[in-house]
């Protein structure tokens, strides 16, 4: 079985300060992990038959292009779905209160629902 370590030379990286070089190594490691994960995802989606899945050089190249162009499909955190649902529910509740804006309960309920919906939208957007 082959090792998980790869030696990659980046021209000019030797002139970087130690902290910048360490950050470059972290970024390259994360990008390599993204490419590998995307290649595995592609292989699973293209795999036909009962044999073991095999990641080929063409899948690695295709995954690299997807990653480079920003088209990889990262999993969406559950918290983002949660905040999206809250913002949609708050919009529906605001619609109910909008029919009663002439009463104090309707005005307060509409403002509260609107505020909760906007906050949930912006918090969920950062996830």
Coordinates of C-alpha atoms in Angstrom, one line a residue:
X1 CA 0.0 0.0 0.0
X2 CA 1.3 3.4 -0.9
X3 CA 1.9 6.2 1.6
X4 CA -0.4 9.2 2.0
X5 CA 2.6 11.5 1.8
X6 CA 3.3 13.4 -1.4
X7 CA 6.3 15.6 -2.1
X8 CA 5.3 18.7 -3.9
X9 CA 7.7 21.4 -5.0
X10 CA 6.3 24.9 -5.5
X11 CA 8.8 27.2 -7.3
X12 CA 9.6 30.3 -5.2
X13 CA 8.1 28.9 -2.0
X14 CA 11.5 28.7 -0.4
X15 CA 11.7 32.5 -0.3
X16 CA 8.5 32.7 1.9
X17 CA 8.7 33.5 5.6
X18 CA 8.1 30.4 7.8
X19 CA 4.6 31.3 8.7
X20 CA 3.6 32.0 5.1
X21 CA 5.2 28.7 4.0
X22 CA 3.3 26.8 6.7
X23 CA 0.1 28.4 5.5
X24 CA 0.9 27.4 1.9
X25 CA 1.4 23.8 3.1
X26 CA -2.0 23.9 4.9
X27 CA -3.7 25.3 1.8
X28 CA -2.1 22.7 -0.5
X29 CA -3.1 19.9 1.8
X30 CA -6.7 21.1 2.0
X31 CA -6.9 21.6 -1.8
X32 CA -5.4 18.1 -2.3
X33 CA -8.1 16.7 0.1
X34 CA -10.8 18.5 -1.8
X35 CA -9.5 17.1 -5.1
X36 CA -9.3 13.5 -3.7
X37 CA -12.8 13.7 -2.2
X38 CA -14.3 15.1 -5.4
X39 CA -12.6 12.4 -7.4
X40 CA -14.2 9.8 -5.1
X41 CA -17.6 11.4 -5.4
X42 CA -17.2 11.4 -9.2
X43 CA -16.2 7.8 -9.2
X44 CA -19.2 6.8 -7.2
X45 CA -21.5 8.7 -9.6
X46 CA -19.9 7.1 -12.7
X47 CA -19.4 3.6 -11.3
X48 CA -21.2 0.9 -13.1
X49 CA -21.1 -2.7 -12.1
X50 CA -20.3 -4.6 -8.9
X51 CA -16.5 -4.3 -9.0
X52 CA -14.6 -2.2 -6.6
X53 CA -14.5 1.6 -7.3
X54 CA -11.3 2.8 -8.9
X55 CA -10.2 6.4 -9.0
X56 CA -8.4 6.9 -12.3
X57 CA -6.1 9.7 -13.4
X58 CA -8.9 11.1 -15.6
X59 CA -11.1 11.4 -12.6
X60 CA -8.4 13.2 -10.6
X61 CA -7.9 15.6 -13.5
X62 CA -11.7 16.2 -13.7
X63 CA -11.9 16.7 -10.0
X64 CA -9.0 19.1 -10.1
X65 CA -10.8 21.2 -12.7
X66 CA -14.0 21.2 -10.7
X67 CA -12.0 22.3 -7.6
X68 CA -10.0 24.9 -9.5
X69 CA -13.2 26.5 -10.9
X70 CA -15.1 26.3 -7.6
X71 CA -17.7 23.7 -8.7
X72 CA -17.1 21.1 -6.1
X73 CA -20.1 19.9 -4.1
X74 CA -19.3 20.3 -0.5
X75 CA -21.8 18.9 2.0
X76 CA -24.2 21.6 3.4
X77 CA -24.1 21.7 7.2
X78 CA -27.4 20.8 8.9
X79 CA -27.3 24.1 10.8
X80 CA -27.7 26.0 7.4
X81 CA -30.8 24.0 6.6
X82 CA -32.1 24.8 10.1
X83 CA -31.6 28.5 9.8
X84 CA -33.1 28.4 6.3
X85 CA -36.2 26.7 7.7
X86 CA -36.5 29.3 10.5
X87 CA -36.3 32.2 8.0
X88 CA -39.0 30.6 5.8
X89 CA -41.2 29.9 8.7
X90 CA -40.7 33.5 10.0
X91 CA -41.7 34.8 6.6
X92 CA -44.9 32.8 6.7
X93 CA -45.7 34.0 10.2
X94 CA -45.0 37.6 9.2
X95 CA -47.5 37.1 6.4
X96 CA -50.2 36.0 8.9
X97 CA -49.4 39.0 11.1
X98 CA -49.4 41.3 8.0
X99 CA -53.2 40.8 7.7
X100 CA -53.6 42.3 11.2
X101 CA -51.3 45.3 11.1
X102 CA -54.1 47.5 12.3
X103 CA -53.9 45.9 15.8
X104 CA -51.0 46.1 18.3
X105 CA -50.6 42.3 18.2
X106 CA -50.3 42.3 14.4
X107 CA -47.8 45.1 14.3
X108 CA -45.6 43.6 17.0
X109 CA -45.9 40.1 15.6
X110 CA -45.0 41.3 12.1
X111 CA -42.0 43.2 13.4
X112 CA -40.8 40.3 15.5
X113 CA -41.3 37.8 12.7
X114 CA -39.5 40.0 10.3
X115 CA -36.6 40.5 12.7
X116 CA -36.3 36.8 13.4
X117 CA -36.4 36.0 9.7
X118 CA -33.7 38.5 8.8
X119 CA -31.4 37.4 11.6
X120 CA -31.9 33.7 10.7
X121 CA -31.2 34.4 7.1
X122 CA -27.9 36.2 7.8
X123 CA -26.7 33.7 10.4
X124 CA -27.5 30.8 8.1
X125 CA -25.8 32.5 5.2
X126 CA -22.5 32.4 7.0
X127 CA -22.7 28.6 7.7

